[in-house]
XYZ file of C-alpha atoms in Angstrom:
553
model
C 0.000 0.000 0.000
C 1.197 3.149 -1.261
C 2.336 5.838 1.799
C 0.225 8.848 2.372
C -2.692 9.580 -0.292
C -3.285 8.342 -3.850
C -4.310 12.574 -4.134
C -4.861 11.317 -8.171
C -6.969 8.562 -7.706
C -8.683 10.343 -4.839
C -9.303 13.284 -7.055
C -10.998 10.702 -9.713
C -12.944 8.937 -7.301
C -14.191 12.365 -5.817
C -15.422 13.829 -9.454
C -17.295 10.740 -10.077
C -18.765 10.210 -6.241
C -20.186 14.071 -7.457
C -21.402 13.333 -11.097
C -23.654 9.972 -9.910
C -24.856 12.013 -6.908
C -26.512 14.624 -8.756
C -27.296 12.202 -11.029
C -29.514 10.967 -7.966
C -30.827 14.284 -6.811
C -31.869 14.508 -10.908
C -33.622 11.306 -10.504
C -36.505 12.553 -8.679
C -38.024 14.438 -11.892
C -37.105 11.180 -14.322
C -40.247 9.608 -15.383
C -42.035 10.858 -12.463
C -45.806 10.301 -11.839
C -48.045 13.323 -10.119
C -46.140 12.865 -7.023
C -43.706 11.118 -5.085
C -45.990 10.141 -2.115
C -46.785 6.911 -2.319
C -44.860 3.437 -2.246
C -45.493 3.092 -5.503
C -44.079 5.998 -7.080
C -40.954 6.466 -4.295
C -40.539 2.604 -3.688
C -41.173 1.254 -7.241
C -40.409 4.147 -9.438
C -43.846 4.304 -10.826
C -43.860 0.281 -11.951
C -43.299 1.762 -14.929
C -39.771 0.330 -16.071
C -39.285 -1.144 -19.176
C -36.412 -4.277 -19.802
C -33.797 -2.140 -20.323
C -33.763 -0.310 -17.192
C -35.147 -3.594 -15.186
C -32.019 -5.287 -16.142
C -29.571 -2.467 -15.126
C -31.814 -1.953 -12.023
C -31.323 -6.253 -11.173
C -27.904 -5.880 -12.245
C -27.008 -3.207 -10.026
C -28.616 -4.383 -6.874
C -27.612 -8.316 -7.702
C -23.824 -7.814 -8.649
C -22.280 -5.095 -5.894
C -19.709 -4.873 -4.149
C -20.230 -8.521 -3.082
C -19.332 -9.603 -6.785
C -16.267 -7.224 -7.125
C -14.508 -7.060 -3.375
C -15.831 -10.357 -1.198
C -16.117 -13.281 -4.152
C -12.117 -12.156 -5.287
C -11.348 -11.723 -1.731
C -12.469 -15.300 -1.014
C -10.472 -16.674 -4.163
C -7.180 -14.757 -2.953
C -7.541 -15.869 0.875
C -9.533 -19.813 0.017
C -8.886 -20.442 -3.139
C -11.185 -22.192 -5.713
C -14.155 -22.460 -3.076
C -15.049 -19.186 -3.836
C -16.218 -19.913 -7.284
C -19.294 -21.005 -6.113
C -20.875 -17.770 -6.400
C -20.704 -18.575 -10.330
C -22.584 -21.387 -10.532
C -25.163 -19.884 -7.736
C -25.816 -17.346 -10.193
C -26.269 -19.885 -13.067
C -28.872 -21.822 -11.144
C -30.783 -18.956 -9.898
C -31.962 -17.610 -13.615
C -34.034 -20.255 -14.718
C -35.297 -21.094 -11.162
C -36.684 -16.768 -10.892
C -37.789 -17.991 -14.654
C -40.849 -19.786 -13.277
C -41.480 -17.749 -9.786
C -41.040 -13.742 -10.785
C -44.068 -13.677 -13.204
C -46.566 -15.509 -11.025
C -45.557 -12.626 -8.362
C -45.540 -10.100 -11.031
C -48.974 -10.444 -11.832
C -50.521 -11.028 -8.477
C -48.927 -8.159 -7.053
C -49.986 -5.980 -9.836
C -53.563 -7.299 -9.916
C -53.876 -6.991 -6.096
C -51.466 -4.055 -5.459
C -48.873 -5.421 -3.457
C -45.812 -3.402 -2.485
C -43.845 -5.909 -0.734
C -43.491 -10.000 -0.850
C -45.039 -9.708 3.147
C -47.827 -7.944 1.245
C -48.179 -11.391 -0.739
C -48.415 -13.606 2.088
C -50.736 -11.605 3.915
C -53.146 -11.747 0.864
C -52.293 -15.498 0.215
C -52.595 -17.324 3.797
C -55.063 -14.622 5.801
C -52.132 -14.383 8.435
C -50.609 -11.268 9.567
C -48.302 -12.943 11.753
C -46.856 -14.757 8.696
C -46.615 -11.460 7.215
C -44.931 -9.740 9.684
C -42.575 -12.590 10.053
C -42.112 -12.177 6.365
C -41.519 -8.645 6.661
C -39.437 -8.612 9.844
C -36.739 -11.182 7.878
C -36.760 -9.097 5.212
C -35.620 -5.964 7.133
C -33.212 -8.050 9.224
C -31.520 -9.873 6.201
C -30.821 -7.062 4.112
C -28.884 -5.053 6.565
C -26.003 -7.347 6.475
C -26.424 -6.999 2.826
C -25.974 -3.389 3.253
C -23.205 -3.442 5.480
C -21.196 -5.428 2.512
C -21.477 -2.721 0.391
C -20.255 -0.295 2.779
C -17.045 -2.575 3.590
C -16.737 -2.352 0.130
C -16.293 1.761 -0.250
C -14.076 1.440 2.876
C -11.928 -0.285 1.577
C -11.486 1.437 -1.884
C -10.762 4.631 0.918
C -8.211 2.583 3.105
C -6.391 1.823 0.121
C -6.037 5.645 -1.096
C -4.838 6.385 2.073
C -7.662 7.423 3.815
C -9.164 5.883 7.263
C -7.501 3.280 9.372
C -6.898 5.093 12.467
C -7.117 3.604 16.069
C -9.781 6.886 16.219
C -13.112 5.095 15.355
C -14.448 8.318 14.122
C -11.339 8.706 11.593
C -11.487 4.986 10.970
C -14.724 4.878 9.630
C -14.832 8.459 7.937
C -15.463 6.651 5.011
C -18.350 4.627 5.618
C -20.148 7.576 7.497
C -19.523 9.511 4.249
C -20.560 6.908 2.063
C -23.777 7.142 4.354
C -24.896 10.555 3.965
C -24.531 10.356 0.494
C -26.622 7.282 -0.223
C -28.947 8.789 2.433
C -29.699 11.986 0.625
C -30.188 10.790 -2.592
C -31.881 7.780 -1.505
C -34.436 10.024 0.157
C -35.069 12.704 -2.105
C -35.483 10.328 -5.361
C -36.734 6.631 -3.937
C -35.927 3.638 -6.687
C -35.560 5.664 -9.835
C -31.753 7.193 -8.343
C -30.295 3.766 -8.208
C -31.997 2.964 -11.452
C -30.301 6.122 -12.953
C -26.862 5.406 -11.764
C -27.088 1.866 -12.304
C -26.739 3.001 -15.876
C -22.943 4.560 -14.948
C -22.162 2.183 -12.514
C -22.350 -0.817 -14.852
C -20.605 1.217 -17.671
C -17.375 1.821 -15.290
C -17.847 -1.733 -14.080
C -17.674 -3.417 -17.568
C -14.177 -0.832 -18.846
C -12.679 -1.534 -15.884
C -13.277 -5.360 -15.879
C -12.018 -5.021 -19.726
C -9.074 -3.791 -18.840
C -8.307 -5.885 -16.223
C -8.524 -9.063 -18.255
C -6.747 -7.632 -20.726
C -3.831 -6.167 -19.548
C -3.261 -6.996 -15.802
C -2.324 -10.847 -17.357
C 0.331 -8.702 -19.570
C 1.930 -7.705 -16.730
C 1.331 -10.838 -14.770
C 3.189 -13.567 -17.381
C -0.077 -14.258 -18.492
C -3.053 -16.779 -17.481
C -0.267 -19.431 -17.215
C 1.805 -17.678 -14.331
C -1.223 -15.936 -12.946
C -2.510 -19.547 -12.177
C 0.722 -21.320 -11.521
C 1.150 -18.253 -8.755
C -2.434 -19.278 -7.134
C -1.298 -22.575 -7.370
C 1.740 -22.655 -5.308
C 0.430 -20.023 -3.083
C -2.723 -22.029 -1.792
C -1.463 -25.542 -2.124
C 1.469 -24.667 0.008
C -1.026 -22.919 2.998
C -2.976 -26.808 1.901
C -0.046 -28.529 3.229
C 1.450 -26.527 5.973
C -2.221 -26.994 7.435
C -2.943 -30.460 6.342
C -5.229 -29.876 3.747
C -8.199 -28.938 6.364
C -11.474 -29.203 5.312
C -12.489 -25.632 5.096
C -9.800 -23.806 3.420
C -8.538 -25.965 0.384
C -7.378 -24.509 -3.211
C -7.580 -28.387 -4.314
C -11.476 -28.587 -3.396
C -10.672 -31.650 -0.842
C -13.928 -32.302 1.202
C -15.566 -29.233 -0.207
C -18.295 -31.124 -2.345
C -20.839 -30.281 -0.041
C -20.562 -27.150 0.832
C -19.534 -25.688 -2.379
C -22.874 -27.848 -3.670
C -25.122 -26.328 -0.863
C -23.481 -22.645 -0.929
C -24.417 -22.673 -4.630
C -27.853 -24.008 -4.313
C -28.945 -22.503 -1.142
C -27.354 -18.826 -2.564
C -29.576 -19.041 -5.348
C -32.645 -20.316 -3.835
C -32.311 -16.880 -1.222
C -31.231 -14.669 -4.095
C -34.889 -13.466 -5.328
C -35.744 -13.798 -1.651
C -34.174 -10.495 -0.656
C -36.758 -7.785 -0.775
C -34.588 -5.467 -3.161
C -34.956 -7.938 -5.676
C -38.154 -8.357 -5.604
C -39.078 -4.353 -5.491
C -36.901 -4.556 -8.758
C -38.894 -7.382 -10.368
C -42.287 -5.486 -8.832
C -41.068 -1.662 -10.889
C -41.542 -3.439 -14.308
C -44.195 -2.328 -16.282
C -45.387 -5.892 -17.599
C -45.433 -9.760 -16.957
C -42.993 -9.854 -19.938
C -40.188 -8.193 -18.557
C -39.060 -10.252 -15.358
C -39.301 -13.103 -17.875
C -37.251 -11.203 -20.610
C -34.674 -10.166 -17.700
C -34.388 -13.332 -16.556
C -33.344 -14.615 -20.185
C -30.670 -11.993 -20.593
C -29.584 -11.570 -16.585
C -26.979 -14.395 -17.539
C -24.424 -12.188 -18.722
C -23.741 -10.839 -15.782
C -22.638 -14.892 -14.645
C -19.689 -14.149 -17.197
C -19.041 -10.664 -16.081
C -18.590 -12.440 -12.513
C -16.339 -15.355 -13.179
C -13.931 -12.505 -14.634
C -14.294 -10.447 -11.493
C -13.720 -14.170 -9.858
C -10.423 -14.255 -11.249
C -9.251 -10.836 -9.898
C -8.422 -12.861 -6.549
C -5.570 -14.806 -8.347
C -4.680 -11.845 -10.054
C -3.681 -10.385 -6.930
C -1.974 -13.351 -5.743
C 0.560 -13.412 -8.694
C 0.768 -9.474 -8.214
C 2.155 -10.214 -4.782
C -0.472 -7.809 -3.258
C -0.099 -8.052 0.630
C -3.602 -7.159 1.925
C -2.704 -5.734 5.294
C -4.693 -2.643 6.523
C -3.399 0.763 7.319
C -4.196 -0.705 11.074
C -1.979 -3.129 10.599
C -4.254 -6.078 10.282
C -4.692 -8.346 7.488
C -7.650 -7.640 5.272
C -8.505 -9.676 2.379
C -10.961 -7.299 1.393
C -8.228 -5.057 0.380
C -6.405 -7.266 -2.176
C -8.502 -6.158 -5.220
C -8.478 -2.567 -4.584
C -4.687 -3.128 -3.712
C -4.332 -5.271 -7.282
C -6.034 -1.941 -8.991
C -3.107 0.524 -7.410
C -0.384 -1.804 -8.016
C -1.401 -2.355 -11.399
C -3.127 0.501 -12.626
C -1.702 4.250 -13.211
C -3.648 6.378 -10.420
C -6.134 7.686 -12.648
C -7.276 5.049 -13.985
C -7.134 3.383 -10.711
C -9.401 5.759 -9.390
C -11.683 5.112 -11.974
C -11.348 1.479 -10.819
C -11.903 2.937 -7.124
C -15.177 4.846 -8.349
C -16.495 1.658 -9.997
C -15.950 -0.290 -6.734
C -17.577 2.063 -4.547
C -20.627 3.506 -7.026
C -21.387 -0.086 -7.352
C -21.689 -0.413 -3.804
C -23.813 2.672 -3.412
C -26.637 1.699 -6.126
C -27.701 -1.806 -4.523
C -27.312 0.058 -0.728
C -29.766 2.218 -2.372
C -32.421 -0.112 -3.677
C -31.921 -2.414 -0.240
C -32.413 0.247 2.334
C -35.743 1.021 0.096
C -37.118 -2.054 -0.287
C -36.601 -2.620 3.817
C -38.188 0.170 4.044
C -41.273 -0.788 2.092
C -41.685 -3.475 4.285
C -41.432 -1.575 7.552
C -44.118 0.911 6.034
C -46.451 -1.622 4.340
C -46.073 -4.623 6.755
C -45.356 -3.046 10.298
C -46.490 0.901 10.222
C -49.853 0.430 8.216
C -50.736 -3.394 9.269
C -50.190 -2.995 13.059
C -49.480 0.690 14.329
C -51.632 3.099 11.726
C -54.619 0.982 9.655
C -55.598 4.587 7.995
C -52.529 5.157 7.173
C -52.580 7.481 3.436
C -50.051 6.604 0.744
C -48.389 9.873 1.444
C -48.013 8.656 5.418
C -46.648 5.539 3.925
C -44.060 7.006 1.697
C -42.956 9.633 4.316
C -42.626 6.683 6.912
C -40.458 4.313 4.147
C -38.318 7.452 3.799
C -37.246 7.731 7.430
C -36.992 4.146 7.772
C -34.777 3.977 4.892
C -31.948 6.300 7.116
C -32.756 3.758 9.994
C -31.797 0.511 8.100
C -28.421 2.489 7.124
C -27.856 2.614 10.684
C -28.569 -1.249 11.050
C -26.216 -1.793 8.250
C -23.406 0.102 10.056
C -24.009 -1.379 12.971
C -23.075 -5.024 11.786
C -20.588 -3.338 9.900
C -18.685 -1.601 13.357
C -20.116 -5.141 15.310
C -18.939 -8.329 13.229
C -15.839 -9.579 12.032
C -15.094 -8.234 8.266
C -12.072 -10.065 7.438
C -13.894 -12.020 5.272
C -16.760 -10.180 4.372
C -18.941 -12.477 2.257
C -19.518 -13.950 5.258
C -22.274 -10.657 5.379
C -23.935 -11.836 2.504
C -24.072 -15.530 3.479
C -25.574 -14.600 6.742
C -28.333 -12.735 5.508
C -28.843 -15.345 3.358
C -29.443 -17.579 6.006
C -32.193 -15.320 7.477
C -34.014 -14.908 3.939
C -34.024 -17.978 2.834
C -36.605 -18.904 5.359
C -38.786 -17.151 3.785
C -38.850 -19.163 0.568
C -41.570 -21.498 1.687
C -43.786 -19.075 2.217
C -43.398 -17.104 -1.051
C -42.710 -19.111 -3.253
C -44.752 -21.976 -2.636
C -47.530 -20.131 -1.778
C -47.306 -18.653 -5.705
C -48.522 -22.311 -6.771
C -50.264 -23.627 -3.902
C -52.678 -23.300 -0.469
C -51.769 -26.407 0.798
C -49.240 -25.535 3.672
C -51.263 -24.702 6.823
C -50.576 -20.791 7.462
C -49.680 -21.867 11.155
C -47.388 -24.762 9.904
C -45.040 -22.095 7.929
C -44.920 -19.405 10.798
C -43.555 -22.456 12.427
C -41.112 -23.875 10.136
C -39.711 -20.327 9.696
C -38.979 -19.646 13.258
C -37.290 -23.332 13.245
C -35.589 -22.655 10.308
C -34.609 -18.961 12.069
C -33.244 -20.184 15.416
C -31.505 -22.970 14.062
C -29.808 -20.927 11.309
C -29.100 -17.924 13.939
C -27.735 -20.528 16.730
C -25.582 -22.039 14.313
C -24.154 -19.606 12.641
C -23.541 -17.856 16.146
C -21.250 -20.798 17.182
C -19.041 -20.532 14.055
C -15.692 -19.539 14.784
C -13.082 -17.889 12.645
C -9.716 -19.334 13.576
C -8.152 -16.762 11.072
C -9.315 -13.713 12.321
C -9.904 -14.463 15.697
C -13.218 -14.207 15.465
C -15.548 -16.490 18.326
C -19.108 -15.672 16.318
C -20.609 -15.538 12.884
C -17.354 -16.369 11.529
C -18.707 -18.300 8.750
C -21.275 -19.713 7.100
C -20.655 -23.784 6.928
C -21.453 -26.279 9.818
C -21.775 -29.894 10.113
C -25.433 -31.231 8.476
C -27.144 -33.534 11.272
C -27.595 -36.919 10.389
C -24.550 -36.908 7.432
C -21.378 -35.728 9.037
C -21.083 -33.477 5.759
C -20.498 -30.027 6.192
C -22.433 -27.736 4.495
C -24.247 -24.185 3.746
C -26.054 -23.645 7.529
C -29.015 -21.408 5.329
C -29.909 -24.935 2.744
C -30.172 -27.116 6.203
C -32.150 -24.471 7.994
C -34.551 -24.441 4.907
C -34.751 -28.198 5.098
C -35.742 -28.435 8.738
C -38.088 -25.447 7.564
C -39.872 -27.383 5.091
C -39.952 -30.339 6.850
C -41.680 -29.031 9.911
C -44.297 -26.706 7.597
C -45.238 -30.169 6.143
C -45.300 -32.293 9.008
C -47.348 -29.284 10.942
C -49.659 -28.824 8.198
C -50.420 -32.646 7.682
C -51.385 -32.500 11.850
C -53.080 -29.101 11.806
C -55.354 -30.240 8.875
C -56.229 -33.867 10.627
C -57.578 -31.791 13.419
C -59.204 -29.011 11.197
C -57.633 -25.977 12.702
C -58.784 -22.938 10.625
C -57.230 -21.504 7.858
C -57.189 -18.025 6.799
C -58.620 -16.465 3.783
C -56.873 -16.290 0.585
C -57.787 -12.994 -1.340
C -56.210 -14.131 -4.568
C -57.958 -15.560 -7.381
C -56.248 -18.194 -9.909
C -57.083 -15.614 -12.797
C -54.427 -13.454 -10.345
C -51.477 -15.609 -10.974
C -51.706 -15.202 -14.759
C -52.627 -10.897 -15.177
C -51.000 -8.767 -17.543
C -50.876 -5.093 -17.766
C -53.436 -3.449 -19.286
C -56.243 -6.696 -18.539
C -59.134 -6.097 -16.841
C -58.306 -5.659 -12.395
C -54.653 -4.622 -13.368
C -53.603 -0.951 -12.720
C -52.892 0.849 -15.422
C -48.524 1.686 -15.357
C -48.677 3.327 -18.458
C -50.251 6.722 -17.404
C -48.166 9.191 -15.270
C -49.885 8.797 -11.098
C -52.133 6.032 -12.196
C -50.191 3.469 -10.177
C -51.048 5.543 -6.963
C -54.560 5.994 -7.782
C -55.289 2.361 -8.546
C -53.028 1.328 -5.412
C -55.947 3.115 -3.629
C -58.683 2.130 -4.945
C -57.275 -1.763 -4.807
C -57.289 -0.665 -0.810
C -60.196 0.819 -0.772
């Protein structure tokens, strides 16, 4: 790490931090209906987008600073377990393929905001809801807090931060903050949708160029991979090959087969993605996205290969506190291989692509907090402007969450964020998504699997060490399966005790004929398009809002 500042690359970084942010301020007057009070017009941008902007929109709050700091991090620290975030988002395309249209249209033909607003309407329960709901919140501010590690480190590595002063130290994040918080709440979905636009452009050049001409420098693919090679088979045998940190894959079958699986299964889970999927302006778009969504897979296994990169660069990821990072070796890889202006152009990319999905996350947790908690339990006459006011607030609040597990939990390896809110969603996934094709499961028997699937996933995770860091909690996200010895992904076997419970439960509360609640929906729902008959009308400026009333009214 370069002494002092990068004052070039922090210049760079700077000018483009200021272009996207007025680009968010801007936002509030793009495509705007009669107002921005109501969920629908600040929390879905109108559900007016077309495929274009849907796909930049799922791009930018799918591939973040997850994709291009914590999967390369994992691949420079682990080695080739880290690649399982490629087939994960492989698996997850034609699985949303079936699902997303199905919500689509019953949201649009029965107004929902939020996938709690779903349930609600589905099963008659609003304690499933607000179990729903109160996951949602809860798993995306882990999500957020990745995003953030991800702007602090692009900072530590100019030079900035690192200081035993906690208020120096994090300057960066609490920057990164009140920027994301302005724009976030003056503009609602359509800034990230905006900047998505700029932050995939910088994302793809600088991902060009790295392929290209880092190798050049490197000796090519041949000595980048012969340097990952002898790096992580030597750390293999000075450790004994152990089970959880192997470049050769030994005794990583199952969890590199349930972290795939289990990461796509919670993927659509997440409430941002779904308020994405929920701004399109038709049944044909998710489908259409989730055709051409795939190309960000390749754009990923390219990112994926950044961590070896740095490996053969000799990068030595230790933070201006004088602890080892990982999350610093790509950013570090950029400075070491880049000129400083074009390294702050890689810096700007890195940390704008954190700031869109923060964006869209701390809005759809919002949504849910305003739709699912304020209106359904504390305010019943709640008006759309209430609601949209209340979503706004909230939106700050979950930024707070975010920093909290940010300051709170180890960050050394930082997926580890991700893959613990995944744990937490993907409990969920009963609910939703099998309640898209069926009334089967007892509403009691799910609000029961979830909170099995919740305190097992919580306990276990809690009890994971990190012998690397030092870390005595959430310090990863693999544990020993019951019943197989196997280790594997602690979210897939909390969703298997989930579903296994919900079906046992249901099968006993149905013998005894314990009541069921009311299911709004209709199967005509399941199947609506825009501009059929009992579907609001997203083509006319405000019309969303109005017919968002009237569905309530």
């Amino acid at each position: 790490m370069k002494d002092g500042v990068d004052t070039i690359a922090l210049v760079v970084v700077l000018v483009l931090f200021a272009a996207v942010t007025i680009l968010g301020f801007k936002a509030a007057r793009w495509s705007k209906g009669s107002s921005l009070a109501s969920l629908d017009e600040w929390g879905l941008g109108g559900r007016r987008f077309g495929t274009w902007v849907t796909w930049f929109l799922l791009g930018g709050d799918l591939y973040t600073a997850y994709t291009f700091i914590a999967v390369p991090a994992v691949l420079f620290a682990s080695g080739a377990q880290g690649f399982f975030a490629v087939p994960y988002t492989i698996i997850v395309y034609p699985l949303v393929f079936l699902f997303l249209p199905r919500l689509w249209s019953v949201s649009h033909r029965r107004g929902y905001v939020t996938p709690a607003d779903f349930v609600r309407g589905r099963f008659g329960s609003r304690a499933l809801a607000l179990a729903i709901a109160l996951t949602g919140i809860l798993a995306t501010m882990p999500y957020i807090a990745l995003q953030l590690v991800g702007i602090q480190a692009v900072f530590e590595v100019m030079g900035l931060g690192g200081s035993s002063n906690i208020l120096v130290a994090d300057a960066p994040l609490f920057l990164a903050f009140a920027i994301l918080a302005a724009y976030t709440y003056s503009s609602g979905l359509r800034a990230p949708a905006l900047i998505a636009f700029v932050k995939d452009a910088l994302i793809y050049l600088v991902i060009a160029v790295a392929i290209i001409y880092i190798p050049t420098r490197l000796g090519g693919w041949t000595g980048i991979f012969d340097a990952a090679e002898k790096k992580l088979t030597a750390v293999d045998g000075a450790a004994g090959n152990p089970a959880d940190f192997s470049f050769a894959g030994v005794g990583q079958a199952w969890p590199y087969a349930t972290l795939a699986l289990g990461s796509a299964m919670a993927l659509f889970m997440y409430p941002h993605a779904i308020t994405a999927v929920l701004s399109s302006k038709n049944r044909s778009v998710p489908r259409r996205n989730a055709a051409i969504l795939p190309a960000y897979s390749f754009l990923l296994a390219l990112l994926a290969l950044l961590g070896f990169m740095a490996i053969a660069a000799g990068v030595n990821p230790v933070g201006l506190n004088g602890k080892p990072n990982a999350q610093l070796s790509i950013p570090l890889l950029f400075e070491t291989m880049f000129p400083s202006w074009f390294a702050g152009v890689a810096f700007a990319a890195v940390a704008i692509g954190a700031l869109v999905p923060a964006a869209i996350m701390s809005i759809a947790a919002a949504n849910l907090w305003s739709r699912n908690v304020y209106k359904a339990f504390l305010r019943p006459n709640a008006s759309h402007a209430d609601e949209a006011k209340q979503s706004k607030v909230v939106s700050l609040l979950v930024k707070f969450g975010a920093l909290l597990f940010v300051l709170g939990l180890d960050k050394s390896y930082a997926i580890n964020l991700q893959l613990l809110g995944g744990i937490w969603i993907l409990q969920t996934f009963p609910a939703i998504v099998f309640g898209l094709y069926t009334r089967w499961f007892h509403r009691w028997a799910l609000f029961a699997g979830w909170a099995v699937g919740m305190i097992y996933g919580t306990w276990t995770a809690y009890n994971i060490p990190n012998p690397a860091s030092g870390a005595q909690h959430f310090g990863g996200s693999t544990a020993a399966i019951p019943l197989l010895g196997e280790k594997g992904y602690v979210a897939f076997t909390a969703w298997v005790l989930n579903v296994v419970v919900t079906v046992v439960l249901t099968l006993v509360l149905r013998a005894f004929k314990v009541a069921e609640g009311h299911d709004e929906t209709s199967p005509d729902d399941y199947h609506a398009d825009a501009g059929e008959p009992g579907v609001r009308d997203v083509a006319t400026p405000g019309a969303a809002g109005k017919a968002g009333a009237a569905a309530e009214a």
